[in-house]
Short mmCIF file of C-alpha atoms in Angstrom, two decimals:
data_model
loop_
_atom_site.label_atom_id
_atom_site.label_comp_id
_atom_site.label_asym_id
_atom_site.label_seq_id
_atom_site.Cartn_x
_atom_site.Cartn_y
_atom_site.Cartn_z
CA MET A 425 -87.36 167.17 75.53
CA CYS A 426 -84.49 167.61 78.01
CA PHE A 427 -82.90 164.60 79.69
CA GLU A 428 -84.57 165.29 83.05
CA ASP A 429 -88.07 165.52 81.59
CA LEU A 430 -87.60 162.33 79.57
CA LEU A 431 -86.02 160.27 82.35
CA SER A 432 -88.48 161.37 85.05
CA ARG A 433 -91.38 160.37 82.78
CA LEU A 434 -89.87 156.89 82.32
CA VAL A 435 -89.33 156.41 86.05
CA GLU A 436 -92.90 157.52 86.76
CA GLU A 437 -94.19 154.98 84.23
CA ALA A 438 -92.10 152.20 85.79
CA LEU A 439 -93.54 152.90 89.23
CA LYS A 440 -97.07 152.80 87.80
CA LYS A 441 -96.31 149.35 86.42
CA GLY A 442 -95.37 147.98 89.84
CA ALA A 443 -91.68 148.77 90.36
CA SER A 444 -90.68 149.45 93.96
CA TYR A 445 -87.64 151.31 92.66
CA ALA A 446 -86.69 152.56 89.20
CA ASP A 447 -84.00 154.60 87.56
CA ALA A 448 -83.35 155.77 84.03
CA ARG A 449 -80.17 156.98 82.36
CA ALA A 450 -79.34 158.70 79.10
CA LYS A 451 -75.98 159.20 77.41
CA ARG A 452 -74.76 161.03 74.32
CA VAL A 453 -71.13 160.64 73.19
CA ILE A 454 -69.35 162.44 70.33
CA GLY A 455 -66.04 160.70 69.75
CA VAL A 456 -62.93 160.37 67.59
CA ARG A 457 -60.52 157.45 67.22
CA VAL A 458 -57.26 157.46 65.25
CA GLU A 459 -54.84 154.54 65.00
CA VAL A 460 -51.46 154.63 63.24
CA VAL A 461 -49.28 151.54 62.78
CA ASP A 462 -45.76 151.66 61.35
CA GLY A 463 -46.30 155.02 59.69
CA TYR A 464 -49.64 154.14 58.08
CA LEU A 465 -53.05 155.36 59.07
CA ARG A 466 -55.00 152.24 59.99
CA GLU A 467 -58.16 153.91 61.31
CA ALA A 468 -59.57 157.42 61.51
CA LYS A 469 -63.21 157.80 62.44
CA SER A 470 -65.62 160.05 64.28
CA GLY A 471 -69.19 159.48 65.29
CA VAL A 472 -72.06 160.01 67.68
CA GLU A 473 -73.61 157.39 69.94
CA GLU A 474 -76.63 157.99 72.12
CA GLY A 475 -79.27 156.04 73.94
CA LEU A 476 -81.05 155.39 77.23
CA ASN A 477 -81.73 152.60 79.66
CA VAL A 478 -84.30 151.78 82.30
CA ARG A 479 -83.72 149.65 85.38
CA VAL A 480 -86.51 148.50 87.68
CA LEU A 481 -86.82 146.53 90.91
CA VAL A 482 -89.97 144.41 90.97
CA GLY A 483 -90.60 141.87 93.72
CA GLY A 484 -86.94 141.84 94.67
CA ALA A 485 -85.69 141.14 91.10
CA TRP A 486 -83.99 143.54 88.72
CA GLY A 487 -85.12 144.19 85.16
CA PHE A 488 -83.05 146.16 82.66
CA ALA A 489 -83.59 147.35 79.09
CA SER A 490 -81.90 149.84 76.77
CA ALA A 491 -83.25 151.75 73.80
CA PRO A 492 -82.65 154.64 71.38
CA LEU A 493 -82.98 158.10 72.86
CA SER A 494 -86.67 158.96 72.54
CA LEU A 495 -89.82 158.93 74.66
CA GLU A 496 -91.51 156.27 72.56
CA GLU A 497 -88.52 153.92 72.72
CA GLY A 498 -88.03 154.70 76.39
CA LEU A 499 -91.59 153.67 77.23
CA ARG A 500 -91.01 150.43 75.36
CA ALA A 501 -87.86 149.89 77.45
CA VAL A 502 -89.91 150.38 80.63
CA GLU A 503 -92.27 147.59 79.58
CA GLU A 504 -89.40 145.27 78.69
CA ALA A 505 -87.58 145.93 81.96
CA VAL A 506 -90.69 145.27 84.06
CA LYS A 507 -91.44 142.06 82.14
CA ALA A 508 -87.86 140.87 82.60
CA ALA A 509 -88.01 141.49 86.36
CA ARG A 510 -91.29 139.56 86.71
CA VAL A 511 -89.79 136.52 84.94
CA LEU A 512 -86.79 136.33 87.25
CA LYS A 513 -86.91 134.60 90.61
CA PRO A 514 -85.17 136.75 93.22
CA SER A 515 -82.79 135.03 95.62
CA GLY A 516 -84.18 137.13 98.45
CA ARG A 517 -86.11 140.27 99.26
CA LEU A 518 -84.20 143.41 98.28
CA GLU A 519 -85.17 146.78 99.67
CA LEU A 520 -82.95 149.69 98.66
CA ALA A 521 -82.26 152.24 101.37
CA GLN A 522 -84.02 155.50 100.62
CA GLN A 523 -81.73 158.25 99.33
CA PRO A 524 -82.38 161.97 99.84
CA SER A 525 -83.76 163.75 96.79
CA GLY A 526 -81.66 166.34 95.02
CA LYS A 527 -80.22 167.62 91.76
CA SER A 528 -76.58 167.92 90.75
CA ARG A 529 -74.84 169.10 87.60
CA PHE A 530 -71.14 168.95 86.83
CA LYS A 531 -68.97 170.07 83.93
CA ALA A 532 -65.32 169.18 83.43
CA ASP A 533 -62.65 171.89 83.28
CA VAL A 534 -61.34 172.25 79.73
CA LYS A 535 -58.63 174.51 78.28
CA ARG A 536 -58.93 173.61 74.60
CA PRO A 537 -62.35 172.12 73.80
CA LEU A 538 -62.29 169.00 71.66
CA MET A 539 -64.89 170.40 69.27
CA ASP A 540 -62.56 173.34 68.50
CA VAL A 541 -59.75 171.04 67.29
CA PRO A 542 -59.91 170.03 63.61
CA PHE A 543 -60.16 166.31 62.94
CA GLU A 544 -57.06 166.61 60.72
CA GLU A 545 -55.00 167.96 63.62
CA LYS A 546 -55.79 164.91 65.72
CA VAL A 547 -54.81 162.60 62.86
CA GLU A 548 -51.58 164.49 62.25
CA LEU A 549 -50.61 164.26 65.93
CA ALA A 550 -50.89 160.47 65.87
CA LEU A 551 -48.91 160.29 62.61
CA LYS A 552 -46.22 162.64 63.91
CA VAL A 553 -45.63 160.73 67.14
CA ASN A 554 -45.57 157.44 65.24
CA ARG A 555 -42.92 158.74 62.82
CA GLU A 556 -40.83 160.03 65.72
CA MET A 557 -40.80 156.62 67.38
CA LEU A 558 -39.84 154.82 64.17
CA SER A 559 -36.98 157.24 63.52
CA TYR A 560 -35.69 157.22 67.10
CA ASN A 561 -33.32 154.30 66.50
CA GLU A 562 -32.76 151.77 63.74
CA ARG A 563 -33.59 148.97 66.19
CA VAL A 564 -37.17 150.23 66.55
CA LYS A 565 -38.90 147.93 64.06
CA SER A 566 -42.54 148.65 64.81
CA ALA A 567 -44.60 151.42 66.41
CA SER A 568 -48.25 152.17 67.00
CA THR A 569 -50.10 155.22 68.27
CA VAL A 570 -53.73 155.50 69.26
CA TYR A 571 -55.54 158.79 69.84
CA SER A 572 -59.12 158.79 71.06
CA ASP A 573 -61.40 161.37 72.59
CA ALA A 574 -65.00 161.58 73.69
CA LEU A 575 -67.27 164.47 74.58
CA GLU A 576 -69.86 162.88 76.81
CA THR A 577 -73.09 164.06 78.36
CA ARG A 578 -74.77 161.63 80.74
CA ALA A 579 -77.77 161.95 83.01
CA ALA A 580 -79.58 159.83 85.58
CA TYR A 581 -82.93 160.06 87.34
CA THR A 582 -84.13 157.81 90.17
CA SER A 583 -87.40 157.15 91.92
CA HIS A 584 -85.76 158.51 95.08
CA GLY A 585 -86.02 161.91 93.42
CA ARG A 586 -82.35 162.19 92.57
CA CYS A 587 -81.33 163.78 89.28
CA SER A 588 -77.80 164.24 87.95
CA GLU A 589 -76.09 165.41 84.79
CA VAL A 590 -72.40 165.40 83.89
CA GLU A 591 -70.64 166.87 80.87
CA ALA A 592 -67.09 165.60 80.50
CA SER A 593 -64.51 165.24 77.77
CA TYR A 594 -61.97 162.42 77.79
CA VAL A 595 -58.66 162.21 75.92
CA TYR A 596 -56.53 159.06 75.59
CA PHE A 597 -53.18 158.72 73.79
CA LEU A 598 -51.15 155.49 73.70
CA SER A 599 -47.65 155.17 72.24
CA SER A 600 -46.15 151.71 71.81
CA ALA A 601 -42.75 150.80 70.29
CA TYR A 602 -41.08 147.44 69.61
CA ALA A 603 -37.32 147.12 69.26
CA GLU A 604 -35.49 144.04 67.98
CA GLU A 605 -31.88 142.86 67.96
CA ALA A 606 -30.25 139.43 67.70
CA GLY A 607 -33.60 137.64 68.02
CA LEU A 608 -34.64 139.58 71.14
CA ARG A 609 -37.79 141.72 71.03
CA GLN A 610 -38.68 144.32 73.65
CA ARG A 611 -41.58 146.72 74.07
CA GLY A 612 -41.85 150.19 75.52
CA PHE A 613 -45.12 152.08 75.90
CA LYS A 614 -46.55 155.17 77.51
CA THR A 615 -50.13 156.31 78.09
CA LEU A 616 -51.44 159.85 78.44
CA ALA A 617 -55.07 160.25 79.45
CA GLY A 618 -57.31 162.51 81.46
CA VAL A 619 -60.54 164.44 81.71
CA GLY A 620 -60.08 167.73 79.88
CA GLY A 621 -59.54 169.09 76.41
CA PHE A 622 -56.94 168.54 73.68
CA GLU A 623 -54.32 169.86 76.09
CA VAL A 624 -54.26 166.42 77.76
CA ALA A 625 -52.27 165.15 74.74
CA GLY A 626 -49.82 168.04 74.96
CA GLU A 627 -46.82 165.82 75.79
CA ALA A 628 -47.59 163.09 73.25
CA SER A 629 -44.26 163.50 71.45
CA LYS A 630 -42.31 163.26 74.69
CA ALA A 631 -44.26 160.12 75.66
CA GLY A 632 -43.56 158.54 72.28
CA VAL A 633 -39.82 159.11 72.59
CA GLU A 634 -39.92 157.69 76.10
CA ALA A 635 -41.59 154.52 74.81
CA ALA A 636 -39.08 154.06 71.98
CA SER A 637 -36.13 154.75 74.28
CA LEU A 638 -37.24 152.12 76.78
CA ALA A 639 -37.71 149.48 74.08
CA VAL A 640 -34.17 150.08 72.78
CA ARG A 641 -32.52 150.17 76.21
CA LEU A 642 -34.14 146.90 77.26
CA LEU A 643 -32.39 145.08 74.39
CA SER A 644 -29.08 145.24 76.23
CA ALA A 645 -30.48 144.49 79.68
CA PRO A 646 -30.14 141.07 81.35
CA PRO A 647 -33.02 139.30 83.16
CA PRO A 648 -33.22 139.72 86.96
CA PRO A 649 -31.93 137.37 89.63
CA ALA A 650 -34.79 135.10 90.74
CA GLY A 651 -35.88 134.90 94.36
CA LYS A 652 -37.16 137.20 97.09
CA SER A 653 -35.86 140.73 97.23
CA THR A 654 -36.44 144.10 98.85
CA CYS A 655 -38.12 146.20 96.17
CA ILE A 656 -38.75 149.89 95.76
CA LEU A 657 -41.87 150.26 93.63
CA ASP A 658 -42.33 153.44 91.63
CA PRO A 659 -45.76 155.19 91.62
CA GLU A 660 -46.89 153.41 88.44
CA ILE A 661 -46.30 149.79 89.50
CA ALA A 662 -47.38 150.51 93.09
CA GLY A 663 -50.58 152.11 91.76
CA THR A 664 -51.20 149.13 89.50
CA PHE A 665 -50.78 146.80 92.47
CA ILE A 666 -53.18 148.73 94.69
CA HIS A 667 -55.80 148.88 91.91
CA GLU A 668 -55.58 145.38 90.46
CA ALA A 669 -54.49 143.18 93.34
CA PHE A 670 -56.19 145.02 96.21
CA GLY A 671 -58.77 147.48 94.87
CA HIS A 672 -60.90 144.94 93.04
CA ALA A 673 -61.10 142.88 96.21
CA CYS A 674 -62.68 145.95 97.86
CA GLU A 675 -65.59 146.10 95.42
CA ALA A 676 -68.63 145.04 97.42
CA ASP A 677 -70.29 143.01 94.65
CA LEU A 678 -67.23 140.73 94.53
CA VAL A 679 -67.27 140.51 98.33
CA LEU A 680 -70.94 139.45 98.30
CA ALA A 681 -70.19 136.90 95.58
CA GLY A 682 -67.52 135.26 97.74
CA ALA A 683 -64.80 136.35 95.30
CA SER A 684 -62.75 138.55 97.63
CA ILE A 685 -59.99 137.79 100.08
CA LEU A 686 -61.35 140.73 102.13
CA GLU A 687 -64.75 139.21 102.91
CA GLY A 688 -65.63 139.66 106.59
CA ARG A 689 -62.43 141.57 107.38
CA ILE A 690 -63.70 145.10 108.07
CA GLY A 691 -61.92 146.40 111.16
CA GLN A 692 -59.06 143.94 110.74
CA ARG A 693 -55.48 144.70 109.81
CA VAL A 694 -54.79 143.90 106.16
CA GLY A 695 -51.50 145.74 105.65
CA SER A 696 -48.71 147.75 107.18
CA GLU A 697 -49.71 150.67 109.39
CA LEU A 698 -47.92 152.87 106.86
CA VAL A 699 -50.55 152.07 104.21
CA THR A 700 -53.69 154.14 103.69
CA VAL A 701 -55.75 153.45 100.55
CA ILE A 702 -58.30 155.91 99.16
CA ASP A 703 -60.78 155.89 96.29
CA ASP A 704 -61.73 159.44 95.35
CA PRO A 705 -63.92 160.10 92.28
CA SER A 706 -63.97 163.86 92.91
CA ILE A 707 -60.38 164.67 91.86
CA LYS A 708 -60.72 166.94 88.82
CA GLY A 709 -58.70 166.18 85.72
CA LEU A 710 -57.99 162.57 86.56
CA TYR A 711 -59.23 159.94 84.11
CA GLY A 712 -61.47 158.37 86.75
CA TRP A 713 -63.23 161.66 87.63
CA THR A 714 -66.80 160.64 88.47
CA PRO A 715 -68.44 163.47 90.44
CA VAL A 716 -71.72 161.56 90.44
CA ASP A 717 -72.16 157.89 89.56
CA ASP A 718 -74.74 156.18 87.34
CA GLU A 719 -77.20 155.89 90.24
CA ALA A 720 -77.07 159.68 90.83
CA THR A 721 -75.03 159.20 94.01
CA GLU A 722 -72.49 161.99 94.40
CA GLY A 723 -68.91 160.77 94.54
CA ARG A 724 -66.90 161.22 97.71
CA SER A 725 -63.50 160.28 99.00
CA THR A 726 -63.66 156.84 100.59
CA ALA A 727 -60.89 155.62 102.88
CA ILE A 728 -60.82 151.89 102.17
CA VAL A 729 -57.80 151.29 104.40
CA GLU A 730 -56.57 153.55 107.20
CA ARG A 731 -53.11 152.85 108.62
CA GLY A 732 -53.33 149.24 107.55
CA VAL A 733 -56.87 148.57 108.83
CA LEU A 734 -59.71 147.77 106.42
CA LYS A 735 -62.44 150.38 106.98
CA GLY A 736 -65.00 149.44 104.33
CA TYR A 737 -65.82 148.49 100.75
CA LEU A 738 -66.85 150.35 97.61
CA HIS A 739 -70.61 150.28 97.09
CA SER A 740 -73.57 150.68 94.78
CA LEU A 741 -77.11 151.22 96.11
CA GLU A 742 -77.74 147.47 96.05
CA THR A 743 -74.55 146.35 97.80
CA ALA A 744 -74.86 149.15 100.36
CA SER A 745 -78.40 148.05 101.21
CA LYS A 746 -77.39 144.39 101.49
CA MET A 747 -74.43 145.18 103.73
CA LYS A 748 -76.14 147.96 105.71
CA ALA A 749 -73.56 150.51 104.60
CA ALA A 750 -73.70 153.89 102.89
CA PRO A 751 -73.42 154.04 99.10
CA THR A 752 -70.03 155.42 98.04
CA GLY A 753 -70.78 156.63 94.51
CA ASN A 754 -69.05 153.69 92.79
CA ALA A 755 -71.86 152.37 90.55
CA ARG A 756 -70.60 152.86 86.99
CA SER A 757 -71.50 151.58 83.53
CA GLN A 758 -69.59 151.60 80.27
CA GLY A 759 -72.46 152.87 78.15
CA TYR A 760 -76.20 153.32 77.91
CA ALA A 761 -76.67 149.62 77.05
CA ASN A 762 -74.86 148.45 80.20
CA ARG A 763 -76.16 148.11 83.73
CA PRO A 764 -74.16 149.86 86.50
CA ILE A 765 -71.84 147.69 88.59
CA VAL A 766 -69.40 148.51 91.39
CA ARG A 767 -66.24 150.06 89.96
CA MET A 768 -63.22 151.94 91.24
CA THR A 769 -62.55 155.55 90.15
CA ASN A 770 -59.27 157.18 91.27
CA THR A 771 -57.67 154.70 93.68
CA TYR A 772 -54.36 155.40 95.37
CA ILE A 773 -52.00 154.85 98.28
CA ALA A 774 -51.77 158.02 100.36
CA PRO A 775 -48.32 159.66 100.62
CA GLY A 776 -46.02 159.09 103.58
CA ASP A 777 -43.07 160.97 105.06
CA TRP A 778 -40.01 159.72 103.16
CA LYS A 779 -38.38 161.69 100.38
CA PRO A 780 -37.82 159.42 97.36
CA GLU A 781 -34.08 159.98 97.36
CA GLU A 782 -33.88 159.17 101.08
CA LEU A 783 -35.82 155.96 100.47
CA MET A 784 -33.29 154.91 97.82
CA GLU A 785 -30.28 155.86 99.92
CA ASP A 786 -31.66 153.84 102.84
CA THR A 787 -31.85 150.66 100.73
CA GLU A 788 -28.50 148.86 100.68
CA SER A 789 -29.50 146.32 98.04
CA GLY A 790 -32.58 145.19 96.14
CA LEU A 791 -34.50 146.13 93.02
CA TYR A 792 -36.04 149.37 91.82
CA ILE A 793 -39.19 148.46 89.84
CA LYS A 794 -40.73 150.91 87.35
CA GLY A 795 -44.03 150.57 85.53
CA SER A 796 -46.34 147.70 84.69
CA SER A 797 -46.99 145.98 81.36
CA TYR A 798 -49.71 143.47 82.22
CA GLY A 799 -50.70 141.10 84.99
CA TYR A 800 -52.96 138.52 86.56
CA VAL A 801 -54.92 138.67 89.82
CA ASP A 802 -57.19 136.31 91.74
CA THR A 803 -59.19 138.40 94.21
CA ALA A 804 -60.71 135.30 95.85
CA LYS A 805 -57.34 133.74 96.65
CA GLY A 806 -55.40 136.98 97.04
CA LEU A 807 -52.82 136.12 94.40
CA PHE A 808 -51.16 138.39 91.83
CA SER A 809 -48.47 138.41 89.17
CA PHE A 810 -47.33 141.50 87.26
CA LYS A 811 -44.91 141.89 84.35
CA CYS A 812 -42.97 145.11 84.85
CA LYS A 813 -41.79 147.65 82.27
CA GLU A 814 -38.25 147.97 83.63
CA ALA A 815 -36.20 147.41 86.76
CA TYR A 816 -32.78 148.31 88.15
CA LEU A 817 -30.46 146.66 90.62
CA ILE A 818 -30.00 148.69 93.79
CA GLU A 819 -26.43 148.57 95.03
CA ARG A 820 -25.28 150.56 98.06
CA GLY A 821 -28.32 152.83 97.90
CA GLU A 822 -28.20 153.59 94.17
CA PRO A 823 -30.02 152.18 91.12
CA THR A 824 -27.43 150.67 88.78
CA LYS A 825 -27.89 147.95 86.13
CA LEU A 826 -31.05 147.94 83.99
CA LEU A 827 -32.96 144.62 83.94
CA ARG A 828 -35.58 143.28 81.51
CA ASP A 829 -38.53 140.87 81.68
CA VAL A 830 -39.01 141.36 85.41
CA ALA A 831 -42.11 139.89 87.04
CA LEU A 832 -43.43 140.29 90.58
CA SER A 833 -45.80 137.79 92.17
CA GLY A 834 -47.10 136.79 95.55
CA LEU A 835 -49.89 137.10 98.08
CA THR A 836 -51.61 140.48 98.03
CA LEU A 837 -52.00 140.94 101.79
CA GLU A 838 -48.51 139.65 102.49
CA VAL A 839 -47.02 142.27 100.18
CA LEU A 840 -49.19 145.01 101.68
CA SER A 841 -48.07 143.96 105.16
CA ASN A 842 -44.42 144.06 104.12
CA VAL A 843 -44.46 147.74 103.16
CA ASP A 844 -41.87 149.34 105.43
CA ALA A 845 -41.54 152.82 103.89
CA VAL A 846 -43.83 155.18 101.95
CA ALA A 847 -42.53 158.29 100.18
CA ASN A 848 -44.22 161.67 99.83
CA ASP A 849 -44.27 161.91 96.02
CA LEU A 850 -47.81 160.82 95.13
CA ARG A 851 -48.32 160.53 91.35
CA PHE A 852 -51.24 159.28 89.27
CA ASN A 853 -51.44 157.04 86.20
CA PRO A 854 -54.49 156.67 83.90
CA GLY A 855 -55.87 153.45 82.49
CA ILE A 856 -58.86 151.49 81.23
CA CYS A 857 -60.30 148.96 83.68
CA GLY A 858 -62.26 145.93 82.57
CA LYS A 859 -64.82 144.01 84.61
CA GLU A 860 -67.70 141.78 83.49
CA GLY A 861 -67.15 142.86 79.90
CA GLN A 862 -67.41 146.56 80.70
CA HIS A 863 -64.51 149.00 80.37
CA VAL A 864 -64.36 152.37 82.13
CA PRO A 865 -61.68 155.04 82.58
CA VAL A 866 -59.85 154.92 85.91
CA THR A 867 -56.75 156.29 87.57
CA ASP A 868 -54.48 154.61 90.06
CA GLY A 869 -51.73 156.24 92.03
CA SER A 870 -49.11 155.96 94.73
CA PRO A 871 -45.89 157.46 95.96
CA HIS A 872 -42.73 155.36 95.86
CA ILE A 873 -43.02 152.54 98.40
CA ARG A 874 -40.55 149.96 99.71
CA VAL A 875 -41.60 146.36 100.22
CA LYS A 876 -39.61 143.57 101.88
CA GLU A 877 -39.41 139.99 100.64
CA VAL A 878 -41.10 140.32 97.22
CA LEU A 879 -40.92 137.30 94.94
CA VAL A 880 -39.13 138.27 91.72
CA GLY A 881 -38.85 136.25 88.53
CA GLY A 882 -37.86 136.83 84.92
CA ALA A 883 -37.54 135.26 81.48
CA THR A 884 -34.23 134.60 79.77
#
């Protein structure tokens, strides 16, 4: 039985049992994971995971159940989902806006299919990059590499008559190196990821060397001067900021929960007029490519902010109905056992007019910030703090001394309002985004941007 036949039967059964709306999803994933630590193979495995889920709306309450991929188990899931919905007490009447019926099928562009690459070749790549990092410099004391891939087929069918199927392959490669000297320990890392075939990992060796080089160079770098400074943010740290500090606050479920600084601010200025923010799931090859979401809503480019003005939020069917907006194709789930929630896809700051070199030359003094290691955000209060990979002093329009352990913090909307220049060199960076225990592939991006009065700190 094909996915469409199976899922449509389950939705039909849910409606017979009293659901006002129902959808069903199926997913099959064939994956590989390889981890190498300090020259030794820690993990090398491959496997197949598949299953389905059913979601129903009964009397204004949701019911959800997952099951193995079969008609018999699917029918059992329908019964469990309906029972669960009847037990719950809805907070209010929920009527989902009717969506037009339709079918859509998508397949990712691939140059070298994952199934054509021997398992041993994937293992050897991780081992090779790990050895290269360890041999880069005697001060590199530890290194790890992780290779993972997944060939995924997912389908959704809704009681609105919408049916979708996506076949995509994902590749992820992480290189991490630790260097030590005189009691100081520094880390460098680099991630390669995208939707495509084995070619996505084509520059794994280069990325590994870059990670090891950064770890070694940071050993001789001093911490930054503390205080407020004009900062030029490279595409990686600027993309991290727009995803973590701002993008999550644009997810409509957080807005409805009172956990967003952007609640009630549509049509208001939230940043510099130089800033336009877009979420676009349709960009092929990017790690967040989601041509159709897990509610069978086709993805489209959504301008969240236009020239500094908040234009809207990211939506699922439920949040769109509650806020009388159009769904944006941002309902995503980690796997068949997870319910869809509002998630970003490929989120970025649109390019401006400055050339990167002109932006640097125009900055008499400040800091040039590159990359992000980790961070903290509070979307309800609009606060953030990010540890950066590396930074440089800017003196007379040129980056000079390398700095280590640099951290940026502040108020999200204040920083966005203090952007006074945006370059034209948009670049994207892949990552894994976590929310409510679910992790999905995403991409963030930005050109170089310049921000006034950013609070900078560091550790000695």
